[in-house]
PDB file of C-alpha atoms in Angstrom:
ATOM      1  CA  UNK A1400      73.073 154.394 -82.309  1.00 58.00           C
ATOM      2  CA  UNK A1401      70.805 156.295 -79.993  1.00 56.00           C
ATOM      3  CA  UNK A1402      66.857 156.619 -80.092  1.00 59.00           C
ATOM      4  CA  UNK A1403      65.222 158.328 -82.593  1.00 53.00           C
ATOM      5  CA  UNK A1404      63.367 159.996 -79.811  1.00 54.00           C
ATOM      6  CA  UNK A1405      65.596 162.398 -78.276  1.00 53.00           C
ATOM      7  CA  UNK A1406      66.041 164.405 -74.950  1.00 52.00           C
ATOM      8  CA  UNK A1407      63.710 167.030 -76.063  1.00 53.00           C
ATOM      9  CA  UNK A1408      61.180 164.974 -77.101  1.00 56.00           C
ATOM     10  CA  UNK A1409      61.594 163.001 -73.396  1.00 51.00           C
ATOM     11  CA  UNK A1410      61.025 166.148 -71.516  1.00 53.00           C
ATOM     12  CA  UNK A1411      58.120 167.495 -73.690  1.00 50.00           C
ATOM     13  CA  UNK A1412      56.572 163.919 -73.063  1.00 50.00           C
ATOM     14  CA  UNK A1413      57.138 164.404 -69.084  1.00 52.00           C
ATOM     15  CA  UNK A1414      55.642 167.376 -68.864  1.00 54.00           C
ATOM     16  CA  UNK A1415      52.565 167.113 -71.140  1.00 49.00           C
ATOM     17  CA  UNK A1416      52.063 163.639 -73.059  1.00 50.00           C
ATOM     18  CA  UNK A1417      52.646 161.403 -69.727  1.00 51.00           C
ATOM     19  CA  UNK A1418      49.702 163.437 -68.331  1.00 48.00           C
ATOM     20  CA  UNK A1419      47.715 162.701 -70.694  1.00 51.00           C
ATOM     21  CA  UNK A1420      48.715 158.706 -71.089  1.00 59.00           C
ATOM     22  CA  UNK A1421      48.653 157.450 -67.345  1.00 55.00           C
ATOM     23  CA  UNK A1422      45.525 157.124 -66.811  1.00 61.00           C
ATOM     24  CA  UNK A1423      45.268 154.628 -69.628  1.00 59.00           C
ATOM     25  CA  UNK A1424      48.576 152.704 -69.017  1.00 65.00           C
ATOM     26  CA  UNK A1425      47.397 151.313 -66.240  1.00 64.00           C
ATOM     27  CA  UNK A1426      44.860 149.690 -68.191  1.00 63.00           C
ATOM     28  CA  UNK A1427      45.435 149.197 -72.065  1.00 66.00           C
ATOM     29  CA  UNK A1428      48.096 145.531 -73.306  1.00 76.00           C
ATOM     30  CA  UNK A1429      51.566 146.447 -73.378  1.00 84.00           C
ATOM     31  CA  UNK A1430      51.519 149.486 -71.040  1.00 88.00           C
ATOM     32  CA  UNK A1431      52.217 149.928 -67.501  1.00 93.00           C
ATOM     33  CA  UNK A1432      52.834 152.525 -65.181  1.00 92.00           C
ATOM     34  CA  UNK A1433      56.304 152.384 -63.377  1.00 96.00           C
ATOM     35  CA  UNK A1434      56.249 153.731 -59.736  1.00 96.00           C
ATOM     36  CA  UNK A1435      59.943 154.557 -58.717  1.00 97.00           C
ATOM     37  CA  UNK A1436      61.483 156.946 -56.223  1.00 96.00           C
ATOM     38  CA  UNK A1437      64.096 159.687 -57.391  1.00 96.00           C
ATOM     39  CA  UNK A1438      67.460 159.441 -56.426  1.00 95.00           C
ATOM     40  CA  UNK A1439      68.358 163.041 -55.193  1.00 93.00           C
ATOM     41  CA  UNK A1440      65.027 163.851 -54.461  1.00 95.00           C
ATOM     42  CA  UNK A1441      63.440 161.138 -53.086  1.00 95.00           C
ATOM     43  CA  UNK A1442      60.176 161.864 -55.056  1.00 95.00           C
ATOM     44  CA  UNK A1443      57.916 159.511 -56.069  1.00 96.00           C
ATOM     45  CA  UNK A1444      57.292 159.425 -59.588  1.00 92.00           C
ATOM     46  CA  UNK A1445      54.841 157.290 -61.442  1.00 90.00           C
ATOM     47  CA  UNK A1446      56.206 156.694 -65.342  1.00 91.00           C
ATOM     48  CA  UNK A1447      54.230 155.495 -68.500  1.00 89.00           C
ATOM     49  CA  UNK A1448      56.284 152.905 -70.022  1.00 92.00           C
ATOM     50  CA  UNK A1449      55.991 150.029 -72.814  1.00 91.00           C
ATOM     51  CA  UNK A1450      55.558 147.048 -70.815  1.00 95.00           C
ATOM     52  CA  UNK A1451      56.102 143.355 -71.791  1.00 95.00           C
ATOM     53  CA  UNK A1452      55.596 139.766 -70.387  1.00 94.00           C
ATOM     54  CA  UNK A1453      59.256 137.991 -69.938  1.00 93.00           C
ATOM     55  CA  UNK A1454      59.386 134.264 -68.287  1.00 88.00           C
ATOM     56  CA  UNK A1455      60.481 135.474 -65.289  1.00 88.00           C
ATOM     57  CA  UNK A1456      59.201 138.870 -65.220  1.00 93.00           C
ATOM     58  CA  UNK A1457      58.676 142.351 -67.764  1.00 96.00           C
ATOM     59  CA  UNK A1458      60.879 143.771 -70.363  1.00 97.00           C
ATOM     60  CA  UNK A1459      60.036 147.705 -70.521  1.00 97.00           C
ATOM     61  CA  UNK A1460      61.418 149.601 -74.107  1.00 95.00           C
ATOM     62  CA  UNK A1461      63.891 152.421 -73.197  1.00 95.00           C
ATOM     63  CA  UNK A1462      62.491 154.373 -75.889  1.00 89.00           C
ATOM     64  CA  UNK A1463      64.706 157.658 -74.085  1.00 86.00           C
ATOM     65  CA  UNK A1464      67.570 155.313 -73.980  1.00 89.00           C
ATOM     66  CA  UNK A1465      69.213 153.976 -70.803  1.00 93.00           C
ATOM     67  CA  UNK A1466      70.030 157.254 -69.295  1.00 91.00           C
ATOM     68  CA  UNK A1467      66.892 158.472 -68.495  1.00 90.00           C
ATOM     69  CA  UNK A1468      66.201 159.460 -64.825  1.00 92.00           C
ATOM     70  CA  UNK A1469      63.154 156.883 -64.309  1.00 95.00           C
ATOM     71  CA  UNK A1470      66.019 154.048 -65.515  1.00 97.00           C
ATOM     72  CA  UNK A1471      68.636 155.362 -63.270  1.00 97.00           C
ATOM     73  CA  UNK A1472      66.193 155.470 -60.482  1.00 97.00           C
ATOM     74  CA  UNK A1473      64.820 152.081 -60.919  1.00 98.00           C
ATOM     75  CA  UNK A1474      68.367 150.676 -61.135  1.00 98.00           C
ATOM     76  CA  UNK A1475      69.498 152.231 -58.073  1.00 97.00           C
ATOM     77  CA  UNK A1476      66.518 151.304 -56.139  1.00 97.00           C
ATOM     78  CA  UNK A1477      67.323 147.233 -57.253  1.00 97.00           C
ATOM     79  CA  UNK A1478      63.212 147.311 -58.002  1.00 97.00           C
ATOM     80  CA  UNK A1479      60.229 149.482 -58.720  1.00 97.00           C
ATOM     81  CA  UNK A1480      56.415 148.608 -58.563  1.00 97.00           C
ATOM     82  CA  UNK A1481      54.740 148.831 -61.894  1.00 96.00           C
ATOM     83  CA  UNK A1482      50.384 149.230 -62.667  1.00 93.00           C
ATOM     84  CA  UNK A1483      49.537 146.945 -65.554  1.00 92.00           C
ATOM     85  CA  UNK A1484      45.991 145.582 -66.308  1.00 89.00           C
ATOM     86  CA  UNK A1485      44.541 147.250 -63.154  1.00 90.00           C
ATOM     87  CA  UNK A1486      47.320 145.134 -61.064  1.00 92.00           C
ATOM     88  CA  UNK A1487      50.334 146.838 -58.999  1.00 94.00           C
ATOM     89  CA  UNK A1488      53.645 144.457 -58.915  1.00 94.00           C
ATOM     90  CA  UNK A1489      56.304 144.951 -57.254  1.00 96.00           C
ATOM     91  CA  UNK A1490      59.817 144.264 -59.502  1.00 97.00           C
ATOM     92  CA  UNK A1491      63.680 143.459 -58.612  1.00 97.00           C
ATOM     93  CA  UNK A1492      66.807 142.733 -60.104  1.00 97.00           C
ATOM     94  CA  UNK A1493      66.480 145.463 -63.025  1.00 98.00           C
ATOM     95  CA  UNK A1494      69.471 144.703 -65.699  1.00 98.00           C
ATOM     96  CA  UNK A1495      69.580 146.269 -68.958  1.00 98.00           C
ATOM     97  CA  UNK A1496      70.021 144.088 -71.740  1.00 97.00           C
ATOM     98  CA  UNK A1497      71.265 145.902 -75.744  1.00 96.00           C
ATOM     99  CA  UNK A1498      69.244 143.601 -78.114  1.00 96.00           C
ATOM    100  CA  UNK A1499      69.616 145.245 -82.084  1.00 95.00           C
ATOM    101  CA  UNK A1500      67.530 142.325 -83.185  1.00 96.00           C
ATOM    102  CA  UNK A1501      64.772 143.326 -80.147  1.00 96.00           C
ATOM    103  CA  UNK A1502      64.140 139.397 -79.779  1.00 95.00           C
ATOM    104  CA  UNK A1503      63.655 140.412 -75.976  1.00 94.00           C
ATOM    105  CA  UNK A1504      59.835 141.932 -77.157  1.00 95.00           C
ATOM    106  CA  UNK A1505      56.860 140.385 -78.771  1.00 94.00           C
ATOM    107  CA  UNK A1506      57.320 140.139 -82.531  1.00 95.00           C
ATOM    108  CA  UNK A1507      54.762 142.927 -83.816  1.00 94.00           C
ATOM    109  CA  UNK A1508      56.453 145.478 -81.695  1.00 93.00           C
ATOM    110  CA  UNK A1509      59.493 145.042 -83.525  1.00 96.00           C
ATOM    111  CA  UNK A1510      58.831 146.948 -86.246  1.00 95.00           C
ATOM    112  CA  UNK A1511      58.180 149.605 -84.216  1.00 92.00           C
ATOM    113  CA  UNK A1512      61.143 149.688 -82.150  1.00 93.00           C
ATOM    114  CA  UNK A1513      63.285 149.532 -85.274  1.00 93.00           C
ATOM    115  CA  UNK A1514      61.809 152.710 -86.834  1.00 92.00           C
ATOM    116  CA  UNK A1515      62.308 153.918 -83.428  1.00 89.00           C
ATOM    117  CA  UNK A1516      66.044 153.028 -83.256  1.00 91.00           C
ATOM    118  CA  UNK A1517      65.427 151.370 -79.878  1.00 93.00           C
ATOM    119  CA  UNK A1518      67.805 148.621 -79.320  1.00 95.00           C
ATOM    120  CA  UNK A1519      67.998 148.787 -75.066  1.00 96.00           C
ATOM    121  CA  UNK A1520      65.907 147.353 -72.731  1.00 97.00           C
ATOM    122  CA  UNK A1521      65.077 146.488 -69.229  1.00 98.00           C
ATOM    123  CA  UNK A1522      64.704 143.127 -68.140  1.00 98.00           C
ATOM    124  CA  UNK A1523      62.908 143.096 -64.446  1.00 97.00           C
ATOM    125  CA  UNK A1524      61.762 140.177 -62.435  1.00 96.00           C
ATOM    126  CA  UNK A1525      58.855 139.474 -60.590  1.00 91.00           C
ATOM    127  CA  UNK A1526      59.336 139.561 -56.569  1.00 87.00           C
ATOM    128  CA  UNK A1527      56.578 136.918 -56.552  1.00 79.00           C
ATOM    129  CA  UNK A1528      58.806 134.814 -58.904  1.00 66.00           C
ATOM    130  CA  UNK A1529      61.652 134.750 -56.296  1.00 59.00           C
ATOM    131  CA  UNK A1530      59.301 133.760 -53.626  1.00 56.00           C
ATOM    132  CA  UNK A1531      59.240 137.343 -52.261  1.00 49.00           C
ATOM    133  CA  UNK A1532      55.909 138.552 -51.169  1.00 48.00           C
ATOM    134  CA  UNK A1533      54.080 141.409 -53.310  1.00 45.00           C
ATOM    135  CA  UNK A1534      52.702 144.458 -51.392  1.00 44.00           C
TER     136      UNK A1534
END
């Protein structure tokens, strides 16, 4: 079953609501900005995104789903950088993992995600975890 939050909804949110949200995702628990560079047009594009701590890295919510261009770009890239907290990161080895019971994210969010119909996610490691330097 898809998102609850469809395509229109996604490119509404691009043009107006991330706008208005990146200037506090870089900041506020369980946001992050992702910083990614577009496939065809080699653009780069800074993302608000749902960000949580994994042991070896971040899961981010695919609230769009797994198609959406950010994902796509990330995952062809093999990495992105992400803002959270104030901090820039730099992340590899993107995978996306299908979790129904959304064990992958913290507990309180589930909820959430469940009204939401999320089930996907992206699990991303830390380049500092694998011993390779951050920018």
């Amino acid at each position: 079953m898809s998102p609850v939050l469809g395509r229109r909804i996604a490119h509404f949110n691009r043009r107006v609501t991330n706008h208005l949200t990146r200037p506090a995702a870089h900041w506020l628990p369980g946001f992050a900005i992702v910083i990614h560079t577009g496939r065809k047009s080699k653009s780069r594009y800074e993302t608000p995104v749902n960000l949580f701590r994994a042991a070896d890295g971040y899961v981010i919510a695919l609230t769009y789903g797994a198609e959406s261009d950010w994902v796509q770009n990330v995952l062809a890239a093999g990495g992105c950088e992400v803002i959270t907290r104030g901090r820039r990161k730099r992340l590899t080895s993107p995978q996306i993992r299908h979790d129904e019971r959304r064990c992958i994210v913290p507990r309180f969010v589930r909820p959430v995600l469940r009204l939401l119909r999320v089930s996907d996610f992206m699990h991303i490691e830390n380049a500092s975890a694998r011993g390779n330097p951050q920018p």
